[in-house]
PDB file of C-alpha atoms in Angstrom:
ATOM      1  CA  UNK A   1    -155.180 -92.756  72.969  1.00  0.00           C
ATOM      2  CA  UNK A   2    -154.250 -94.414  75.970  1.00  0.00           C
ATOM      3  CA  UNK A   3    -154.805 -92.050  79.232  1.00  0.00           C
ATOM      4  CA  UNK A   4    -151.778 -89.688  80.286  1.00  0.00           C
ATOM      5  CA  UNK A   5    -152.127 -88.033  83.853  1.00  0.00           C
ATOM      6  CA  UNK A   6    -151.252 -84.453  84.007  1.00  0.00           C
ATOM      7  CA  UNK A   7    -149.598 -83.574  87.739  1.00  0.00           C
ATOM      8  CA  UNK A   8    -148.613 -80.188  88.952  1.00  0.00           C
ATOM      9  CA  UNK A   9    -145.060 -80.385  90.445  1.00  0.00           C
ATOM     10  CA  UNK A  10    -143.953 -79.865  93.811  1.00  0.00           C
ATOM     11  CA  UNK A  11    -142.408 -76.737  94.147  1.00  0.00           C
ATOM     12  CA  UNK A  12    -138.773 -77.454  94.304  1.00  0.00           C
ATOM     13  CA  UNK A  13    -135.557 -75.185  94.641  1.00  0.00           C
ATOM     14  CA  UNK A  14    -134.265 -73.883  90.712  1.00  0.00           C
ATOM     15  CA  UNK A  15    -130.952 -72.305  90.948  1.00  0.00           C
ATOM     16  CA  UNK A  16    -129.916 -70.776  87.336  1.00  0.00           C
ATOM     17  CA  UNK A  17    -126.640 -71.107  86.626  1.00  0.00           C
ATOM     18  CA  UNK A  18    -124.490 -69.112  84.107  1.00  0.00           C
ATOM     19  CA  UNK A  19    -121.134 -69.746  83.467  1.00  0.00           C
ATOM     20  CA  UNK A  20    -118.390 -70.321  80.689  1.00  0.00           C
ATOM     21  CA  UNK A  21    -118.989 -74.418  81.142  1.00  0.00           C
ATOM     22  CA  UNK A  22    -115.988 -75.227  78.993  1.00  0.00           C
ATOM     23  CA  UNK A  23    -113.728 -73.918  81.403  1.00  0.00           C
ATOM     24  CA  UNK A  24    -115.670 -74.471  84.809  1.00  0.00           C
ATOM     25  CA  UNK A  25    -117.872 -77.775  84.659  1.00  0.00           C
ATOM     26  CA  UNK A  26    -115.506 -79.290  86.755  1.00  0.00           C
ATOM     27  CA  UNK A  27    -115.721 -77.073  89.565  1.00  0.00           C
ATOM     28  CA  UNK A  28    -119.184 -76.711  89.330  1.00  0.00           C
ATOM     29  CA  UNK A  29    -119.534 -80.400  89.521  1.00  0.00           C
ATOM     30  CA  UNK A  30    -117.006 -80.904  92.696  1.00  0.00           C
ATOM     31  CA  UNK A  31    -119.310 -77.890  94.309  1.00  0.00           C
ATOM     32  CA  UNK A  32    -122.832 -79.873  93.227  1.00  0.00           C
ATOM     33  CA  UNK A  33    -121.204 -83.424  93.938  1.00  0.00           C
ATOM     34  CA  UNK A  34    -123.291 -83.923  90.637  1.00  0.00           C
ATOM     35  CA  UNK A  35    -121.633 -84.368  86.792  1.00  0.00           C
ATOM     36  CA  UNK A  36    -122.376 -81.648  84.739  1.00  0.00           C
ATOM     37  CA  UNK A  37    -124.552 -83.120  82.263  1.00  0.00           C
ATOM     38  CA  UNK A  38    -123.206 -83.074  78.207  1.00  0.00           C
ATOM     39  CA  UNK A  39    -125.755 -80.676  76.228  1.00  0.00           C
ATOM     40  CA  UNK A  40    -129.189 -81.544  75.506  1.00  0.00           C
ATOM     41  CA  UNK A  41    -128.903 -83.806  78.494  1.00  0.00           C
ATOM     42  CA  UNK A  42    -129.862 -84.141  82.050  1.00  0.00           C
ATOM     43  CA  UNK A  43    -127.759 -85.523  85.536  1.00  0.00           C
ATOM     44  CA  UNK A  44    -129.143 -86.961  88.457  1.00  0.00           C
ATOM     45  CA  UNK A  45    -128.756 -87.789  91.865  1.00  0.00           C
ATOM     46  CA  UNK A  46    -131.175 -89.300  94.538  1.00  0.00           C
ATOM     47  CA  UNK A  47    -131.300 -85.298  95.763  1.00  0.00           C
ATOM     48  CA  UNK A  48    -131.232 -82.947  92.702  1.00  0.00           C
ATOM     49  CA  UNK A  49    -130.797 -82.692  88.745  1.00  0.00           C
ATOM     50  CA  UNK A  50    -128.834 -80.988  86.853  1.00  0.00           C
ATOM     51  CA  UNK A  51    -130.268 -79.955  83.235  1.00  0.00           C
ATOM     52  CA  UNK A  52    -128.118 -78.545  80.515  1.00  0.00           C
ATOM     53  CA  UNK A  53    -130.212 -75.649  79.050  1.00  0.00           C
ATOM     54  CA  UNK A  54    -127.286 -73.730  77.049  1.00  0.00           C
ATOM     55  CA  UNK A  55    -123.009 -73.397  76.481  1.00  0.00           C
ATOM     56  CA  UNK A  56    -123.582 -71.680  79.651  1.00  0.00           C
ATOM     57  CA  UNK A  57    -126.072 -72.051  81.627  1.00  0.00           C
ATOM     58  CA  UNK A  58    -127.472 -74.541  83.279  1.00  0.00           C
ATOM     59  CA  UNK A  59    -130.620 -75.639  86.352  1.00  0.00           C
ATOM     60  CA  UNK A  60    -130.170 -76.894  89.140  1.00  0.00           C
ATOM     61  CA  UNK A  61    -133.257 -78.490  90.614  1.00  0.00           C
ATOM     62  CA  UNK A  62    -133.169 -79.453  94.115  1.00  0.00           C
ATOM     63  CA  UNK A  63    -134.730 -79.323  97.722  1.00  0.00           C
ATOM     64  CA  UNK A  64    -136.107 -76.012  98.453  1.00  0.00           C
ATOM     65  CA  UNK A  65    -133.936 -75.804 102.074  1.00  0.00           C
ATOM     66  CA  UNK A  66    -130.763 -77.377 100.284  1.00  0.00           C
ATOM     67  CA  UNK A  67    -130.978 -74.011  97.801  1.00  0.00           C
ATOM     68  CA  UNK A  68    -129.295 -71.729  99.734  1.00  0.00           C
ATOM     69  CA  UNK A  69    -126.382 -73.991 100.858  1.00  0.00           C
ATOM     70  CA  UNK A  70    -125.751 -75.162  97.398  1.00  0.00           C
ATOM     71  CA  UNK A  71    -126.013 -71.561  95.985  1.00  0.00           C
ATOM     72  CA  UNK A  72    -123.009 -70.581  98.758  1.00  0.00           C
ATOM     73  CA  UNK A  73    -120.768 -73.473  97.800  1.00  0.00           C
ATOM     74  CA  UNK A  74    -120.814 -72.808  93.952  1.00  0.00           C
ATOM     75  CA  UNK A  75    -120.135 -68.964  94.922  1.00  0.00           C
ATOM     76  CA  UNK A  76    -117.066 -70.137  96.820  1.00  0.00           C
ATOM     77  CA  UNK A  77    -116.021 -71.863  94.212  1.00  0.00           C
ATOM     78  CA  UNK A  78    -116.605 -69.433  91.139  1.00  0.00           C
ATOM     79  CA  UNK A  79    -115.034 -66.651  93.154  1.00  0.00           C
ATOM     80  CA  UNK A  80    -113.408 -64.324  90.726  1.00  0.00           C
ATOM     81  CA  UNK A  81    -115.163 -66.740  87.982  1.00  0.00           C
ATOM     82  CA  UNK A  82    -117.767 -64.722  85.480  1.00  0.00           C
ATOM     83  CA  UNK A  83    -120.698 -66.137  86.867  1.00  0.00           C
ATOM     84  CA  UNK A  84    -123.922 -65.617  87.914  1.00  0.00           C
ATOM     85  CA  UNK A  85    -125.971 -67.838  90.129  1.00  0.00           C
ATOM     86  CA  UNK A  86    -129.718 -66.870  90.892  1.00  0.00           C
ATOM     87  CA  UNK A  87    -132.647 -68.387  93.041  1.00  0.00           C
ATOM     88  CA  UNK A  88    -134.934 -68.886  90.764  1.00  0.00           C
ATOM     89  CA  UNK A  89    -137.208 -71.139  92.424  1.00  0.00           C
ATOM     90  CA  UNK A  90    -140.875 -68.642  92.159  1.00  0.00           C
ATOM     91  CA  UNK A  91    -139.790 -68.291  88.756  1.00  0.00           C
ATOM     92  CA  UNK A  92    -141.115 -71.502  87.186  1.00  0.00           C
ATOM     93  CA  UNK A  93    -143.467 -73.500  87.437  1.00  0.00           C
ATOM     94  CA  UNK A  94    -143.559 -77.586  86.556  1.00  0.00           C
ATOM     95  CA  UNK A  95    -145.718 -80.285  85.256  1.00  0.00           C
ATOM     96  CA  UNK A  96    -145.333 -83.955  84.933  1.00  0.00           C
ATOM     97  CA  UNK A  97    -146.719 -86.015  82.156  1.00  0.00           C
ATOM     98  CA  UNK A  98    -146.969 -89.866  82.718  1.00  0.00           C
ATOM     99  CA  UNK A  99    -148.345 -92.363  81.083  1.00  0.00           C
ATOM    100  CA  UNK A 100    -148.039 -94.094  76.932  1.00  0.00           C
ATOM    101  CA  UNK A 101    -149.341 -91.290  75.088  1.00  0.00           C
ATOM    102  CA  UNK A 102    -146.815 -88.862  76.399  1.00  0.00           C
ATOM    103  CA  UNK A 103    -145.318 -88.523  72.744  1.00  0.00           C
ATOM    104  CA  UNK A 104    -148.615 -87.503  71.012  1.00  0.00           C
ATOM    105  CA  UNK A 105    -149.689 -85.368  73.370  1.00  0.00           C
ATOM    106  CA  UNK A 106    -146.601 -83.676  73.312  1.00  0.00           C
ATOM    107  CA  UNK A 107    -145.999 -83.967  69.226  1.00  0.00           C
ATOM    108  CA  UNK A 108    -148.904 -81.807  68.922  1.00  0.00           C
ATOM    109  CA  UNK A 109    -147.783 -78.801  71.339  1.00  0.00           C
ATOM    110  CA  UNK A 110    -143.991 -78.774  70.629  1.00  0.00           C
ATOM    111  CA  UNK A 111    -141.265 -78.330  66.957  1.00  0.00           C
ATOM    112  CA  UNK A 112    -139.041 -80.931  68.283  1.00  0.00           C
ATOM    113  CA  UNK A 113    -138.502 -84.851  66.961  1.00  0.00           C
ATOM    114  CA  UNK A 114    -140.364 -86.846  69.898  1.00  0.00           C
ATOM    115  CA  UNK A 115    -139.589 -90.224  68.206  1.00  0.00           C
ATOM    116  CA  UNK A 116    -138.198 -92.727  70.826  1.00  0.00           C
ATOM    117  CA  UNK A 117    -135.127 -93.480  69.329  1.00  0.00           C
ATOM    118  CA  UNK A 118    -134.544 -88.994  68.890  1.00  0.00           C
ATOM    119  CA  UNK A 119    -136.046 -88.018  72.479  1.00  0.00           C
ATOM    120  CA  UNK A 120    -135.015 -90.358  75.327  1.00  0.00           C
ATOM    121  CA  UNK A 121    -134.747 -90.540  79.079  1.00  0.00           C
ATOM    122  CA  UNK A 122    -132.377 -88.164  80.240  1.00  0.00           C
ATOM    123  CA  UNK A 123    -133.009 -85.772  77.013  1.00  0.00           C
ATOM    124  CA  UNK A 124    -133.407 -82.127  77.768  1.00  0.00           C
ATOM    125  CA  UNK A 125    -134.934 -79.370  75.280  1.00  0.00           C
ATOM    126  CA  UNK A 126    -135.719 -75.871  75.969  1.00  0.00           C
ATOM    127  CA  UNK A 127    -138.665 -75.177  73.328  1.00  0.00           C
ATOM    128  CA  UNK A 128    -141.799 -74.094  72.607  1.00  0.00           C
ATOM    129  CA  UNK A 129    -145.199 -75.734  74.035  1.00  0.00           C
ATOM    130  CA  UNK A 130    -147.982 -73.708  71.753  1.00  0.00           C
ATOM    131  CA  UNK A 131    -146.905 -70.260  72.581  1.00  0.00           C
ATOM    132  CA  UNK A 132    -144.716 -70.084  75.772  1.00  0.00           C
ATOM    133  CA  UNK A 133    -141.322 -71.247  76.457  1.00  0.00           C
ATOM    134  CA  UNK A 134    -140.986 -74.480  78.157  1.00  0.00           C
ATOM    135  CA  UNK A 135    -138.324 -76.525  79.195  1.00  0.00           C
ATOM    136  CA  UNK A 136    -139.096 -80.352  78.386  1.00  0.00           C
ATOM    137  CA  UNK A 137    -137.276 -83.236  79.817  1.00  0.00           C
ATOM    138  CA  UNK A 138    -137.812 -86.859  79.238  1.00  0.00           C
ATOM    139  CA  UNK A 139    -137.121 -88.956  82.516  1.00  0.00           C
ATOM    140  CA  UNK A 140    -138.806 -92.018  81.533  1.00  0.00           C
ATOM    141  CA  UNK A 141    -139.608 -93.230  78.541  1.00  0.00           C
ATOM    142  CA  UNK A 142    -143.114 -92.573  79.466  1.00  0.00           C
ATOM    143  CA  UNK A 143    -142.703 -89.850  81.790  1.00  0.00           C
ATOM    144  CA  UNK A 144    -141.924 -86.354  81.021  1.00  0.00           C
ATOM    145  CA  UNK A 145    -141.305 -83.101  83.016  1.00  0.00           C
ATOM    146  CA  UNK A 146    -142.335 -79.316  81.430  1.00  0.00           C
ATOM    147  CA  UNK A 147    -141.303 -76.486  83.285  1.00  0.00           C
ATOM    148  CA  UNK A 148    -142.451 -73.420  82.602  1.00  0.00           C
ATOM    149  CA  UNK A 149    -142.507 -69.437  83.599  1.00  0.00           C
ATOM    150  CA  UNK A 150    -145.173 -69.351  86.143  1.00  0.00           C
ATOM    151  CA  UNK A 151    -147.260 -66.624  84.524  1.00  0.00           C
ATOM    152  CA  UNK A 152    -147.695 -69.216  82.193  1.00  0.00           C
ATOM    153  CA  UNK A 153    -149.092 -72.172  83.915  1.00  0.00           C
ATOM    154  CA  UNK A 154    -152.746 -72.237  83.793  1.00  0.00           C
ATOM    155  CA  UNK A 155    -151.806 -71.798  80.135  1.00  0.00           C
ATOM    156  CA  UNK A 156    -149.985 -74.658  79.677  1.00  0.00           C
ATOM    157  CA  UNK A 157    -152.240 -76.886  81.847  1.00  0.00           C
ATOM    158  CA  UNK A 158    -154.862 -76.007  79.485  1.00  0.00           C
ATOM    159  CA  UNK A 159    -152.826 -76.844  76.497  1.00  0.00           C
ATOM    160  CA  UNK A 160    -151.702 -79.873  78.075  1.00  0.00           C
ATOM    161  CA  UNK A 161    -155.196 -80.957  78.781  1.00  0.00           C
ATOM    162  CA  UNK A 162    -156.707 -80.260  75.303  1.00  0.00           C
ATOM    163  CA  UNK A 163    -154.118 -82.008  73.312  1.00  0.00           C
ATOM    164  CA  UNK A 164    -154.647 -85.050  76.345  1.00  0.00           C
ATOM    165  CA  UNK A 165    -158.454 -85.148  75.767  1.00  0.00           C
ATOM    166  CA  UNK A 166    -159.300 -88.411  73.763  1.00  0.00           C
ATOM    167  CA  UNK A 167    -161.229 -86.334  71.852  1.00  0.00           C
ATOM    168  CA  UNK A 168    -158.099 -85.289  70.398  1.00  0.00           C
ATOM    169  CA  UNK A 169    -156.346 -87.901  69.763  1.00  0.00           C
ATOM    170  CA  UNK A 170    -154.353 -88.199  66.406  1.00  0.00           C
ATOM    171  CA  UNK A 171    -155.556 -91.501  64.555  1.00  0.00           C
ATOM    172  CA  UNK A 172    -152.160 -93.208  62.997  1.00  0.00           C
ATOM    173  CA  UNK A 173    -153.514 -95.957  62.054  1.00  0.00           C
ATOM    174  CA  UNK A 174    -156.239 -94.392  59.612  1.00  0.00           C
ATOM    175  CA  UNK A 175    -159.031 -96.034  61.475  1.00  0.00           C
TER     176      UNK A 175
END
């Protein structure tokens, strides 16, 4: 297996996002100045992403000082909206997996189709890695990002790491 570095995230800012996104993805996107992303799928700008994680919900992932001021523009704009909006930045924890064994070291920690032409860059799942919750989002086609509850992380490192080890690697070919 070829080698896949395992990198702790920066902490960035996570607002959670609930709303009915039928009726307000356009406002949320004026607010953001960032498309609301179709589900299963991920938007981007050079400053934050947007990641689809339900009908109604969604995570915004941005600078930890921008937080706040995006936070107060989405309120002004969902005024009298159902919504709720909360900081949810300490929450989570993140990971990012680079390098061309990405898919088999995932394949053997998560129940979703990895295959390249299933799973590709911009692809969002919320899932399970082992045990724990995890969202999963393919940026590159070999570079991944897992977020998870930060209870959770040295877990998930761990798992990571085992299912990385060469050691472990699944032989395809039948060598």
């Amino acid at each position: 297996m070829s080698e896949l570095t395992i990198t702790p995230l920066p902490q960035p800012g996570m607002l959670s996002i609930r709303a009915d996104l039928s009726r307000y993805s356009k406002t949320i996107s004026d607010a953001l100045g960032l498309s609301v992303p179709e589900p299963l799928r991920a938007t981007q700008d050079n400053a934050s992403t947007l990641l689809w994680f339900s009908p109604d919900e969604l995570l915004l992932i941005c600078a930890p000082l921008d937080l706040a001021q995006r936070q107060a523009a989405l309120a002004v704009e969902l005024d009298g909206a159902h919504h709720l909006l909360v900081d949810v930045s300490d929450m989570r924890a993140g990971f990012e997996l680079h390098g061309p064994g990405l898919r088999e070291v995932l394949a053997k920690l998560v129940p979703i189709d990895l295959h390249p032409d299933v799973f590709r860059p911009g692809h969002v799942r919320r899932t399970h890695l082992a045990q724990v919750a995890v969202a999963l989002w393919m940026v590159e086609e070999d570079k991944a990002h897992v977020l998870c509850f930060r209870s959770v992380a040295g877990y998930v490192t761990e798992c990571l790491s085992a299912s990385a080890n060469p050691a472990a690697a699944v032989d395809l070919e039948g060598k």
